[in-house]
Structures are given as C-alpha cells and as structure tokens.
mmCIF file of N, CA and C in Angstrom:
data_model
loop_
_atom_site.group_PDB
_atom_site.id
_atom_site.type_symbol
_atom_site.label_atom_id
_atom_site.label_comp_id
_atom_site.label_asym_id
_atom_site.label_seq_id
_atom_site.Cartn_x
_atom_site.Cartn_y
_atom_site.Cartn_z
ATOM 1 N N MET O 1 181.929 52.956 -115.586
ATOM 2 C CA MET O 1 180.960 54.234 -115.309
ATOM 3 C C MET O 1 179.619 53.935 -116.566
ATOM 4 N N VAL O 2 178.687 54.336 -115.820
ATOM 5 C CA VAL O 2 177.151 53.893 -116.190
ATOM 6 C C VAL O 2 176.787 55.097 -117.627
ATOM 7 N N SER O 3 176.393 54.423 -117.955
ATOM 8 C CA SER O 3 176.329 55.043 -119.627
ATOM 9 C C SER O 3 174.740 55.850 -118.888
ATOM 10 N N LEU O 4 174.604 56.785 -119.894
ATOM 11 C CA LEU O 4 173.202 57.531 -119.944
ATOM 12 C C LEU O 4 172.079 56.175 -120.582
ATOM 13 N N GLU O 5 172.123 55.908 -121.232
ATOM 14 C CA GLU O 5 171.057 54.977 -121.847
ATOM 15 C C GLU O 5 170.725 54.087 -120.339
ATOM 16 N N ASN O 6 171.633 53.035 -119.823
ATOM 17 C CA ASN O 6 171.397 52.629 -118.597
ATOM 18 C C ASN O 6 170.991 53.269 -117.396
ATOM 19 N N LYS O 7 170.990 54.252 -117.227
ATOM 20 C CA LYS O 7 170.478 54.832 -116.501
ATOM 21 C C LYS O 7 168.667 55.170 -116.575
ATOM 22 N N ILE O 8 169.140 55.414 -117.972
ATOM 23 C CA ILE O 8 167.313 55.362 -118.542
ATOM 24 C C ILE O 8 166.832 54.116 -117.947
ATOM 25 N N VAL O 9 167.336 52.985 -118.503
ATOM 26 C CA VAL O 9 166.441 51.946 -118.551
ATOM 27 C C VAL O 9 165.939 51.418 -116.604
ATOM 28 N N GLY O 10 167.741 51.689 -115.797
ATOM 29 C CA GLY O 10 167.417 51.654 -115.007
ATOM 30 C C GLY O 10 165.756 52.016 -114.007
ATOM 31 N N GLY O 11 165.924 53.523 -114.313
ATOM 32 C CA GLY O 11 164.726 54.539 -113.879
ATOM 33 C C GLY O 11 163.539 53.413 -114.537
ATOM 34 N N PHE O 12 163.137 53.642 -115.685
ATOM 35 C CA PHE O 12 161.871 52.805 -116.332
ATOM 36 C C PHE O 12 162.012 51.680 -115.484
ATOM 37 N N VAL O 13 162.710 50.787 -115.528
ATOM 38 C CA VAL O 13 163.013 48.970 -114.410
ATOM 39 C C VAL O 13 162.243 49.955 -113.330
ATOM 40 N N ILE O 14 162.692 50.332 -113.066
ATOM 41 C CA ILE O 14 162.542 50.366 -111.053
ATOM 42 C C ILE O 14 160.942 50.894 -111.150
ATOM 43 N N ALA O 15 160.920 52.346 -112.096
ATOM 44 C CA ALA O 15 159.419 52.751 -111.888
ATOM 45 C C ALA O 15 157.974 51.449 -112.595
ATOM 46 N N ALA O 16 158.649 50.636 -113.470
ATOM 47 C CA ALA O 16 157.763 49.702 -113.622
ATOM 48 C C ALA O 16 157.619 48.271 -112.628
ATOM 49 N N LEU O 17 159.169 48.221 -111.928
ATOM 50 C CA LEU O 17 158.167 47.162 -110.774
ATOM 51 C C LEU O 17 157.265 48.243 -109.599
ATOM 52 N N VAL O 18 157.695 49.300 -109.229
ATOM 53 C CA VAL O 18 157.128 49.697 -108.470
ATOM 54 C C VAL O 18 155.309 49.833 -108.853
ATOM 55 N N LEU O 19 155.319 50.173 -109.859
ATOM 56 C CA LEU O 19 153.682 50.577 -110.802
ATOM 57 C C LEU O 19 153.129 48.821 -110.452
ATOM 58 N N GLY O 20 153.516 47.694 -110.920
ATOM 59 C CA GLY O 20 153.445 46.616 -111.322
ATOM 60 C C GLY O 20 152.654 46.238 -109.472
ATOM 61 N N TYR O 21 153.693 46.407 -108.715
ATOM 62 C CA TYR O 21 153.376 46.130 -107.507
ATOM 63 C C TYR O 21 152.619 46.971 -106.541
ATOM 64 N N ALA O 22 152.081 48.251 -107.118
ATOM 65 C CA ALA O 22 151.182 48.793 -106.683
ATOM 66 C C ALA O 22 149.711 48.792 -106.944
ATOM 67 N N SER O 23 150.170 47.936 -108.742
ATOM 68 C CA SER O 23 148.888 47.978 -109.037
ATOM 69 C C SER O 23 147.872 46.368 -108.876
ATOM 70 N N THR O 24 148.969 45.855 -108.462
ATOM 71 C CA THR O 24 148.473 44.798 -108.219
ATOM 72 C C THR O 24 147.804 44.261 -106.321
ATOM 73 N N VAL O 25 148.778 45.035 -105.618
ATOM 74 C CA VAL O 25 148.311 45.268 -104.062
ATOM 75 C C VAL O 25 147.617 45.868 -103.690
ATOM 76 N N LEU O 26 147.530 47.762 -104.436
ATOM 77 C CA LEU O 26 146.700 48.533 -103.959
ATOM 78 C C LEU O 26 145.409 48.869 -104.453
ATOM 79 N N ALA O 27 145.600 48.740 -106.001
ATOM 80 C CA ALA O 27 144.623 48.522 -106.843
ATOM 81 C C ALA O 27 143.551 47.791 -107.091
ATOM 82 N N ASP O 28 144.036 46.166 -106.909
ATOM 83 C CA ASP O 28 143.822 45.186 -106.709
ATOM 84 C C ASP O 28 143.415 45.006 -108.884
ATOM 85 N N VAL O 29 144.122 45.392 -109.348
ATOM 86 C CA VAL O 29 143.758 44.888 -110.914
ATOM 87 C C VAL O 29 144.297 43.464 -111.582
ATOM 88 N N THR O 30 143.434 43.192 -112.288
ATOM 89 C CA THR O 30 143.951 41.768 -112.789
ATOM 90 C C THR O 30 145.746 41.619 -112.964
ATOM 91 N N SER O 31 145.680 40.332 -113.403
ATOM 92 C CA SER O 31 147.273 40.469 -113.530
ATOM 93 C C SER O 31 147.432 40.349 -115.222
ATOM 94 N N THR O 32 146.590 40.544 -116.175
ATOM 95 C CA THR O 32 146.897 40.740 -117.731
ATOM 96 C C THR O 32 147.302 42.605 -117.241
ATOM 97 N N VAL O 33 146.576 43.301 -116.653
ATOM 98 C CA VAL O 33 147.182 45.099 -116.281
ATOM 99 C C VAL O 33 148.038 45.270 -116.014
ATOM 100 N N THR O 34 148.705 44.315 -114.613
ATOM 101 C CA THR O 34 149.653 44.179 -114.311
ATOM 102 C C THR O 34 150.543 43.889 -115.720
ATOM 103 N N LEU O 35 150.615 42.901 -116.304
ATOM 104 C CA LEU O 35 151.432 42.925 -117.486
ATOM 105 C C LEU O 35 151.621 44.134 -118.524
ATOM 106 N N ALA O 36 150.772 44.105 -118.580
ATOM 107 C CA ALA O 36 150.445 45.759 -120.081
ATOM 108 C C ALA O 36 151.034 46.557 -119.352
ATOM 109 N N ILE O 37 151.324 47.046 -117.994
ATOM 110 C CA ILE O 37 151.888 47.744 -117.074
ATOM 111 C C ILE O 37 153.373 47.966 -117.289
ATOM 112 N N LEU O 38 153.889 46.322 -116.808
ATOM 113 C CA LEU O 38 155.004 46.200 -117.021
ATOM 114 C C LEU O 38 156.494 46.458 -118.286
ATOM 115 N N LEU O 39 154.902 45.732 -119.238
ATOM 116 C CA LEU O 39 155.941 46.017 -120.733
ATOM 117 C C LEU O 39 155.524 47.241 -120.914
ATOM 118 N N ALA O 40 155.160 47.977 -120.678
ATOM 119 C CA ALA O 40 154.430 49.457 -121.203
ATOM 120 C C ALA O 40 155.792 50.393 -120.609
ATOM 121 N N VAL O 41 155.814 50.172 -119.458
ATOM 122 C CA VAL O 41 156.823 51.241 -118.416
ATOM 123 C C VAL O 41 158.112 50.699 -118.153
ATOM 124 N N GLY O 42 158.281 48.927 -118.285
ATOM 125 C CA GLY O 42 159.781 48.152 -118.365
ATOM 126 C C GLY O 42 160.641 48.233 -119.484
ATOM 127 N N VAL O 43 159.834 48.387 -120.903
ATOM 128 C CA VAL O 43 160.618 47.557 -122.117
ATOM 129 C C VAL O 43 159.880 48.970 -122.967
ATOM 130 N N ILE O 44 158.837 49.138 -123.792
ATOM 131 C CA ILE O 44 158.518 49.912 -124.664
ATOM 132 C C ILE O 44 158.765 51.611 -124.492
ATOM 133 N N ALA O 45 158.647 51.832 -122.891
ATOM 134 C CA ALA O 45 158.715 53.239 -122.830
ATOM 135 C C ALA O 45 160.422 53.654 -123.077
ATOM 136 N N PRO O 46 160.859 53.160 -122.133
ATOM 137 C CA PRO O 46 162.372 53.670 -122.272
ATOM 138 C C PRO O 46 163.150 53.118 -123.829
ATOM 139 N N MET O 47 162.946 51.968 -124.524
ATOM 140 C CA MET O 47 162.975 52.191 -125.611
ATOM 141 C C MET O 47 162.877 53.208 -126.893
ATOM 142 N N LEU O 48 161.734 53.591 -126.473
ATOM 143 C CA LEU O 48 160.724 54.937 -127.135
ATOM 144 C C LEU O 48 161.908 56.594 -126.698
ATOM 145 N N VAL O 49 162.141 56.033 -125.192
ATOM 146 C CA VAL O 49 163.052 57.488 -125.182
ATOM 147 C C VAL O 49 164.420 57.422 -124.973
ATOM 148 N N THR O 50 165.409 56.160 -125.971
ATOM 149 C CA THR O 50 166.169 56.137 -125.979
ATOM 150 C C THR O 50 166.715 56.544 -127.460
ATOM 151 N N ASN O 51 165.283 55.996 -128.025
ATOM 152 C CA ASN O 51 165.690 56.750 -129.805
ATOM 153 C C ASN O 51 165.048 57.299 -130.325
ATOM 154 N N TYR O 52 164.379 58.065 -129.210
ATOM 155 C CA TYR O 52 164.300 59.770 -129.292
ATOM 156 C C TYR O 52 165.484 60.642 -129.228
ATOM 157 N N LEU O 53 166.077 60.221 -127.802
ATOM 158 C CA LEU O 53 167.559 60.806 -127.636
ATOM 159 C C LEU O 53 168.586 60.480 -128.592
ATOM 160 N N ASP O 54 168.492 59.196 -129.366
ATOM 161 C CA ASP O 54 169.559 58.932 -130.388
ATOM 162 C C ASP O 54 169.373 60.019 -131.252
ATOM 163 N N ARG O 55 168.129 59.764 -132.044
ATOM 164 C CA ARG O 55 167.720 60.509 -132.783
ATOM 165 C C ARG O 55 168.244 62.717 -132.509
ATOM 166 N N THR O 56 167.988 62.787 -131.874
ATOM 167 C CA THR O 56 167.939 64.146 -131.672
ATOM 168 C C THR O 56 169.748 64.469 -131.054
ATOM 169 N N GLY O 57 170.380 63.246 -130.895
ATOM 170 C CA GLY O 57 171.522 63.574 -131.130
ATOM 171 C C GLY O 57 171.729 64.160 -129.669
ATOM 172 N N ALA O 58 171.307 63.177 -128.728
ATOM 173 C CA ALA O 58 171.398 63.660 -127.008
ATOM 174 C C ALA O 58 172.356 62.849 -126.455
ATOM 175 N N ILE O 59 172.347 61.214 -126.890
ATOM 176 C CA ILE O 59 173.151 60.408 -126.331
ATOM 177 C C ILE O 59 174.351 60.480 -126.838
#
C-alpha cells in the first residue's frame, strides 16, 4: 500500500517534471530557471507539505 507521504511526493515530482518541460519548451527560459523550478517544486514543496502534515497530525 502506498502511503500518503509517497503520494504527495509523487504528485509534486510529476508536477515538477511537467513544469520543467513546459518552462524549457514553451517559455524558452534558461536552464538555471528550469533547475530552480525542479528543485522548488520537486524537492522543497513536498518536504514543506509533509512536514506541515506531520506537525498537524494529518499523517
């Protein structure tokens, strides 16, 4: 069974990949901006969400 934490991380990783691809292909931004998007959405955001849910007792 997949835990809620894994679902959250998986959702953010998919969102990060889609946003990274869209920023490169559609918006034609630099690789630095794309890397920042990938790190912010794929790493930092799920960590913040899971930490918040742990503190509130939702997980």
